[in-house]
Amino acid sequence: MKEKIAKLIEEAKSAIKSSDSLASINNVKVKYLGKSGELTQLLRGMKDLPQEERPLVGKYVNEARDVITQLTEDKLKELSQAETDSKMIKESVDITLDGKTTQRGSLHPCTLVTEEIVDIFKSLGFTLGDGPEIELDKFCFQMLNIPLDHPARDMQDTFYITDDILLRTQTSSVQARTMINTKPPIRIVCPGKVYRPDDDATHSPMFQQIEGLVVDENVTLCDLKGLLETFAKRLFDDKTKVRFRPSFFPFTEPSVEVDVTCSVCHGKGCRICKGTGWIEILGAGVVNPKVFDNCGIDSKKYKGLAFGLGVERVAMIKYGIPDMRILFENDVRFLKEFK
Ligand code: DAH
């Protein structure tokens, strides 16, 4: 019996040694140590041995099992380490290779200008206002003191959807919407798209405006001047000069148009400012009390300041863009300049 067991150990040793994969070593494990494996068979056969031989044979079998178990475990470890190593080598990444570059977009110059302007007004205590692009005639015109059939309607050609629904021609509609819903004091800026049936070198059927509105007890045209001057100097630079010219808008009285010195030629005169050294950037004024009356605000107690600014125009001045159409072509070579 002793020889038989020794032979079994030798057989197992060589089977273990020649195993070259996890599958084959597992087969060896089953063959010798499994439930119906050779050692188990030997143990089962012990009942047929004479009583006195049993302890000794039991000892041999146990020793053999320990040896084979240890050897198979060692081999298992060795093979699984080898498998991991070769997998690592196969899957290894050469981190010195060039990466794949992904194309990153950039913000449109109009978006950049809008963000900058909104930030300036936020720092002056304004919050954001909002309103729809598909608007009611009453908010876009009537409440702003432009009744139906009023000649002032000719100032803004309009896309009508029905008799009283239109594409807003000005973000001033947000003024009316805000005033009917908010108790003064009010201090808002509202960026947004507006639409007019114009299309040439300096006009586009869609363009963007930023509206501003202040409603409070003791505000005057002087505050408007100070506010817009501070704004222009922050947006362009400290040397920028601001000029107010009398104008007319139905919703403000008095009304002004505001020019800044051309930031391209600094007032000397160039193509962008058509040789004048000045560029108009916004319309503004003291809110007409009739607008307050239409919107349910006490026009005896409150005064208002309002302004509306063209985003494309400011982007052109700020970045020296000579033709507004470039802003709508979305040529990536142009847009990349703003990364
Ligand atoms: N809504 C005017 C336009 O589109 C611009 C404007 C002028 C807005 C004067 C105002 C303002 O708020 O007070 O031409």
mmCIF file of N, CA and C and ligand atoms in Angstrom, residues 156 169-170 172 175 196 209 211-212 249 251-252 283-285 306-308, ligand 1:
data_model
loop_
_atom_site.group_PDB
_atom_site.id
_atom_site.type_symbol
_atom_site.label_atom_id
_atom_site.label_comp_id
_atom_site.label_asym_id
_atom_site.label_seq_id
_atom_site.Cartn_x
_atom_site.Cartn_y
_atom_site.Cartn_z
ATOM 1 N N GLN A 156 -41.114 100.012 -36.181
ATOM 2 C CA GLN A 156 -40.702 98.618 -36.083
ATOM 3 C C GLN A 156 -41.616 97.726 -36.911
ATOM 4 N N THR A 169 -40.705 92.436 -31.385
ATOM 5 C CA THR A 169 -39.766 93.257 -32.149
ATOM 6 C C THR A 169 -38.742 93.887 -31.226
ATOM 7 N N GLN A 170 -39.023 93.838 -29.916
ATOM 8 C CA GLN A 170 -38.135 94.478 -28.937
ATOM 9 C C GLN A 170 -38.287 93.777 -27.588
ATOM 10 N N SER A 172 -38.388 95.233 -24.994
ATOM 11 C CA SER A 172 -39.163 96.133 -24.121
ATOM 12 C C SER A 172 -40.453 95.467 -23.646
ATOM 13 N N GLN A 175 -40.459 94.597 -20.130
ATOM 14 C CA GLN A 175 -40.765 95.684 -19.174
ATOM 15 C C GLN A 175 -42.209 95.583 -18.719
ATOM 16 N N ARG A 196 -37.590 91.211 -36.758
ATOM 17 C CA ARG A 196 -38.195 92.234 -37.623
ATOM 18 C C ARG A 196 -37.937 91.861 -39.078
ATOM 19 N N GLN A 209 -31.287 91.659 -28.232
ATOM 20 C CA GLN A 209 -31.257 92.903 -27.453
ATOM 21 C C GLN A 209 -31.067 92.585 -25.964
ATOM 22 N N GLU A 211 -32.576 94.423 -22.560
ATOM 23 C CA GLU A 211 -33.439 95.484 -22.044
ATOM 24 C C GLU A 211 -33.089 95.743 -20.584
ATOM 25 N N GLY A 212 -33.200 96.983 -20.167
ATOM 26 C CA GLY A 212 -32.983 97.272 -18.749
ATOM 27 C C GLY A 212 -34.129 98.121 -18.223
ATOM 28 N N PHE A 249 -38.938 107.829 -28.132
ATOM 29 C CA PHE A 249 -39.544 106.494 -28.035
ATOM 30 C C PHE A 249 -40.865 106.690 -27.313
ATOM 31 N N PHE A 251 -42.367 104.957 -25.223
ATOM 32 C CA PHE A 251 -42.445 104.481 -23.835
ATOM 33 C C PHE A 251 -41.532 105.245 -22.882
ATOM 34 N N THR A 252 -40.774 106.213 -23.400
ATOM 35 C CA THR A 252 -39.939 107.024 -22.499
ATOM 36 C C THR A 252 -40.135 108.506 -22.797
ATOM 37 N N GLY A 283 -30.812 102.809 -26.966
ATOM 38 C CA GLY A 283 -31.864 103.793 -26.764
ATOM 39 C C GLY A 283 -32.259 103.734 -25.304
ATOM 40 N N ALA A 284 -32.674 104.887 -24.756
ATOM 41 C CA ALA A 284 -32.989 104.886 -23.321
ATOM 42 C C ALA A 284 -33.898 106.061 -22.994
ATOM 43 N N GLY A 285 -34.283 106.176 -21.743
ATOM 44 C CA GLY A 285 -35.085 107.316 -21.332
ATOM 45 C C GLY A 285 -35.710 107.124 -19.963
ATOM 46 N N ALA A 306 -35.290 103.353 -18.382
ATOM 47 C CA ALA A 306 -35.289 102.159 -19.225
ATOM 48 C C ALA A 306 -34.236 102.316 -20.304
ATOM 49 N N PHE A 307 -33.738 101.190 -20.747
ATOM 50 C CA PHE A 307 -32.787 101.231 -21.858
ATOM 51 C C PHE A 307 -32.841 99.921 -22.634
ATOM 52 N N GLY A 308 -32.492 100.027 -23.925
ATOM 53 C CA GLY A 308 -32.482 98.830 -24.757
ATOM 54 C C GLY A 308 -31.254 98.887 -25.652
HETATM 55 N N1 DAH B 1 -36.968 99.024 -27.762
HETATM 56 C C1 DAH B 1 -36.191 100.009 -28.462
HETATM 57 C C2 DAH B 1 -35.831 99.493 -29.840
HETATM 58 O O1 DAH B 1 -35.884 98.311 -30.064
HETATM 59 C C3 DAH B 1 -34.950 100.344 -27.704
HETATM 60 C C4 DAH B 1 -35.252 101.090 -26.438
HETATM 61 C C5 DAH B 1 -35.285 102.473 -26.421
HETATM 62 C C6 DAH B 1 -35.525 100.413 -25.284
HETATM 63 C C7 DAH B 1 -35.572 103.174 -25.304
HETATM 64 C C8 DAH B 1 -35.836 101.138 -24.123
HETATM 65 C C9 DAH B 1 -35.840 102.522 -24.154
HETATM 66 O O2 DAH B 1 -36.103 100.532 -22.973
HETATM 67 O O3 DAH B 1 -36.129 103.198 -23.023
HETATM 68 O O4 DAH B 1 -35.474 100.260 -30.676
#
